């Protein structure tokens, strides 16, 4: 990544000394010396980047090959869909039910299996980003920019306050194979209700898992998320890394499942799309529509879900 250089332009002021005739009784001006500048503190040293192990290097090479293979196959699309991926209101409603009322994992401690009540956040989502020592400063800056931009997009799509902010309740962690456990163990338990035990699923990733998220209902109200932790492998190449940001942060808002029928969508294990699509923005808007409340069941919500889908595809006047 090319380093950006900021050019500072400095003007040179030339002082012209003008000779003047001495006049009787004049007083020589008093030249007040400029105040000496305060001591400027030394800049903070850049983060120390830890050398990676052979295991991390091998994983980085493997994930780079995965991305190259997917791109060669026409996967990891960034166009959001098009004429080749039409969808109707009934398809949108069906996909919402599959993605919002079911869970991707039947076990693992991340999320349970089977149909469950609707879950989402009710309070503001404050994302905090942290890095393992294996992530270099240039990559940290890019990741921060990507998370900030995506948080703004998620907030627009949901109509819910979502931002990168102090005192986070949604941690986004970037770490490599060598430092993931330490980062998860040190950062995760800072969130209320998050323990070493319920962090296990995102701390102990297998090699085929590029990223993961765990959302927690630790408050007094069932089905209301109060904390979340996303982990993104530092070994991911650029597009897989950005794809992880898009999918895991959206899933951490309440779209917890994947569906083979969802298209165009990142909530589909076929990896056709790398980045959030218009279809997915509709899902997020429906999830946070006030006509759906946390805890509502799939059956009780069905008529409302169908109504919301018709309004989004056919217009607000759709009945």
PDB file of N, CA and C in Angstrom, residues 40-74:
ATOM      1  N   UNK A  40       7.667  20.460  22.232  1.00  0.00           N
ATOM      2  CA  UNK A  40       6.736  19.609  21.487  1.00  0.00           C
ATOM      3  C   UNK A  40       6.996  18.159  21.866  1.00  0.00           C
ATOM      4  N   UNK A  41       5.950  17.455  22.351  1.00  0.00           N
ATOM      5  CA  UNK A  41       6.179  16.058  22.745  1.00  0.00           C
ATOM      6  C   UNK A  41       6.533  15.198  21.540  1.00  0.00           C
ATOM      7  N   UNK A  42       7.341  14.230  21.786  1.00  0.00           N
ATOM      8  CA  UNK A  42       7.725  13.312  20.714  1.00  0.00           C
ATOM      9  C   UNK A  42       6.502  12.510  20.282  1.00  0.00           C
ATOM     10  N   UNK A  43       6.357  12.227  18.991  1.00  0.00           N
ATOM     11  CA  UNK A  43       5.211  11.439  18.543  1.00  0.00           C
ATOM     12  C   UNK A  43       5.246  10.042  19.138  1.00  0.00           C
ATOM     13  N   UNK A  44       4.051   9.496  19.323  1.00  0.00           N
ATOM     14  CA  UNK A  44       3.960   8.145  19.872  1.00  0.00           C
ATOM     15  C   UNK A  44       4.605   7.159  18.904  1.00  0.00           C
ATOM     16  N   UNK A  45       5.331   6.219  19.422  1.00  0.00           N
ATOM     17  CA  UNK A  45       5.955   5.237  18.520  1.00  0.00           C
ATOM     18  C   UNK A  45       4.882   4.400  17.828  1.00  0.00           C
ATOM     19  N   UNK A  46       5.138   3.983  16.599  1.00  0.00           N
ATOM     20  CA  UNK A  46       4.164   3.149  15.904  1.00  0.00           C
ATOM     21  C   UNK A  46       3.999   1.815  16.614  1.00  0.00           C
ATOM     22  N   UNK A  47       2.835   1.167  16.438  1.00  0.00           N
ATOM     23  CA  UNK A  47       2.644  -0.133  17.078  1.00  0.00           C
ATOM     24  C   UNK A  47       3.727  -1.118  16.637  1.00  0.00           C
ATOM     25  N   UNK A  48       4.156  -1.919  17.579  1.00  0.00           N
ATOM     26  CA  UNK A  48       5.153  -2.933  17.268  1.00  0.00           C
ATOM     27  C   UNK A  48       4.452  -4.086  16.559  1.00  0.00           C
ATOM     28  N   UNK A  49       4.932  -4.418  15.380  1.00  0.00           N
ATOM     29  CA  UNK A  49       4.345  -5.510  14.613  1.00  0.00           C
ATOM     30  C   UNK A  49       5.107  -6.791  14.913  1.00  0.00           C
ATOM     31  N   UNK A  50       4.379  -7.763  15.408  1.00  0.00           N
ATOM     32  CA  UNK A  50       5.002  -9.021  15.775  1.00  0.00           C
ATOM     33  C   UNK A  50       5.232  -9.882  14.539  1.00  0.00           C
ATOM     34  N   UNK A  51       6.391 -10.498  14.443  1.00  0.00           N
ATOM     35  CA  UNK A  51       6.667 -11.413  13.335  1.00  0.00           C
ATOM     36  C   UNK A  51       5.703 -12.595  13.410  1.00  0.00           C
ATOM     37  N   UNK A  52       5.226 -13.032  12.257  1.00  0.00           N
ATOM     38  CA  UNK A  52       4.256 -14.117  12.242  1.00  0.00           C
ATOM     39  C   UNK A  52       4.945 -15.469  12.202  1.00  0.00           C
ATOM     40  N   UNK A  53       4.204 -16.468  12.664  1.00  0.00           N
ATOM     41  CA  UNK A  53       4.715 -17.827  12.681  1.00  0.00           C
ATOM     42  C   UNK A  53       4.573 -18.464  11.305  1.00  0.00           C
ATOM     43  N   UNK A  54       5.162 -19.640  11.152  1.00  0.00           N
ATOM     44  CA  UNK A  54       5.003 -20.368   9.896  1.00  0.00           C
ATOM     45  C   UNK A  54       3.550 -20.777   9.687  1.00  0.00           C
ATOM     46  N   UNK A  55       2.825 -21.048  10.785  1.00  0.00           N
ATOM     47  CA  UNK A  55       1.416 -21.407  10.662  1.00  0.00           C
ATOM     48  C   UNK A  55       0.605 -20.237  10.112  1.00  0.00           C
ATOM     49  N   UNK A  56       0.874 -19.037  10.609  1.00  0.00           N
ATOM     50  CA  UNK A  56       0.162 -17.856  10.122  1.00  0.00           C
ATOM     51  C   UNK A  56       0.522 -17.567   8.670  1.00  0.00           C
ATOM     52  N   UNK A  57       1.800 -17.718   8.335  1.00  0.00           N
ATOM     53  CA  UNK A  57       2.226 -17.476   6.952  1.00  0.00           C
ATOM     54  C   UNK A  57       1.570 -18.466   6.001  1.00  0.00           C
ATOM     55  N   UNK A  58       1.457 -19.717   6.414  1.00  0.00           N
ATOM     56  CA  UNK A  58       0.817 -20.723   5.570  1.00  0.00           C
ATOM     57  C   UNK A  58      -0.658 -20.420   5.394  1.00  0.00           C
ATOM     58  N   UNK A  59      -1.308 -19.960   6.460  1.00  0.00           N
ATOM     59  CA  UNK A  59      -2.724 -19.614   6.380  1.00  0.00           C
ATOM     60  C   UNK A  59      -2.943 -18.413   5.467  1.00  0.00           C
ATOM     61  N   UNK A  60      -2.039 -17.448   5.535  1.00  0.00           N
ATOM     62  CA  UNK A  60      -2.134 -16.280   4.657  1.00  0.00           C
ATOM     63  C   UNK A  60      -2.029 -16.702   3.191  1.00  0.00           C
ATOM     64  N   UNK A  61      -1.117 -17.609   2.907  1.00  0.00           N
ATOM     65  CA  UNK A  61      -0.965 -18.101   1.548  1.00  0.00           C
ATOM     66  C   UNK A  61      -2.204 -18.866   1.099  1.00  0.00           C
ATOM     67  N   UNK A  62      -2.748 -19.680   1.984  1.00  0.00           N
ATOM     68  CA  UNK A  62      -3.955 -20.451   1.672  1.00  0.00           C
ATOM     69  C   UNK A  62      -5.138 -19.537   1.373  1.00  0.00           C
ATOM     70  N   UNK A  63      -5.353 -18.533   2.206  1.00  0.00           N
ATOM     71  CA  UNK A  63      -6.486 -17.633   2.009  1.00  0.00           C
ATOM     72  C   UNK A  63      -6.307 -16.782   0.757  1.00  0.00           C
ATOM     73  N   UNK A  64      -5.079 -16.431   0.436  1.00  0.00           N
ATOM     74  CA  UNK A  64      -4.842 -15.724  -0.819  1.00  0.00           C
ATOM     75  C   UNK A  64      -5.226 -16.580  -2.007  1.00  0.00           C
ATOM     76  N   UNK A  65      -4.905 -17.881  -1.941  1.00  0.00           N
ATOM     77  CA  UNK A  65      -5.285 -18.787  -3.022  1.00  0.00           C
ATOM     78  C   UNK A  65      -6.793 -18.956  -3.097  1.00  0.00           C
ATOM     79  N   UNK A  66      -7.464 -18.976  -1.940  1.00  0.00           N
ATOM     80  CA  UNK A  66      -8.923 -19.076  -1.924  1.00  0.00           C
ATOM     81  C   UNK A  66      -9.547 -17.878  -2.635  1.00  0.00           C
ATOM     82  N   UNK A  67      -9.084 -16.684  -2.318  1.00  0.00           N
ATOM     83  CA  UNK A  67      -9.634 -15.491  -2.958  1.00  0.00           C
ATOM     84  C   UNK A  67      -9.395 -15.514  -4.458  1.00  0.00           C
ATOM     85  N   UNK A  68      -8.197 -15.867  -4.875  1.00  0.00           N
ATOM     86  CA  UNK A  68      -7.891 -15.924  -6.308  1.00  0.00           C
ATOM     87  C   UNK A  68      -8.790 -16.926  -7.023  1.00  0.00           C
ATOM     88  N   UNK A  69      -9.001 -18.086  -6.409  1.00  0.00           N
ATOM     89  CA  UNK A  69      -9.856 -19.103  -7.015  1.00  0.00           C
ATOM     90  C   UNK A  69     -11.295 -18.621  -7.135  1.00  0.00           C
ATOM     91  N   UNK A  70     -11.789 -17.974  -6.099  1.00  0.00           N
ATOM     92  CA  UNK A  70     -13.181 -17.485  -6.132  1.00  0.00           C
ATOM     93  C   UNK A  70     -13.355 -16.403  -7.196  1.00  0.00           C
ATOM     94  N   UNK A  71     -12.405 -15.524  -7.309  1.00  0.00           N
ATOM     95  CA  UNK A  71     -12.503 -14.482  -8.328  1.00  0.00           C
ATOM     96  C   UNK A  71     -12.452 -15.082  -9.727  1.00  0.00           C
ATOM     97  N   UNK A  72     -11.630 -16.094  -9.907  1.00  0.00           N
ATOM     98  CA  UNK A  72     -11.545 -16.763 -11.208  1.00  0.00           C
ATOM     99  C   UNK A  72     -12.877 -17.396 -11.587  1.00  0.00           C
ATOM    100  N   UNK A  73     -13.644 -17.850 -10.579  1.00  0.00           N
ATOM    101  CA  UNK A  73     -14.934 -18.481 -10.816  1.00  0.00           C
ATOM    102  C   UNK A  73     -16.085 -17.473 -10.911  1.00  0.00           C
ATOM    103  N   UNK A  74     -15.772 -16.188 -10.844  1.00  0.00           N
ATOM    104  CA  UNK A  74     -16.815 -15.175 -10.907  1.00  0.00           C
ATOM    105  C   UNK A  74     -17.527 -14.941  -9.598  1.00  0.00           C
TER     106      UNK A  74
END
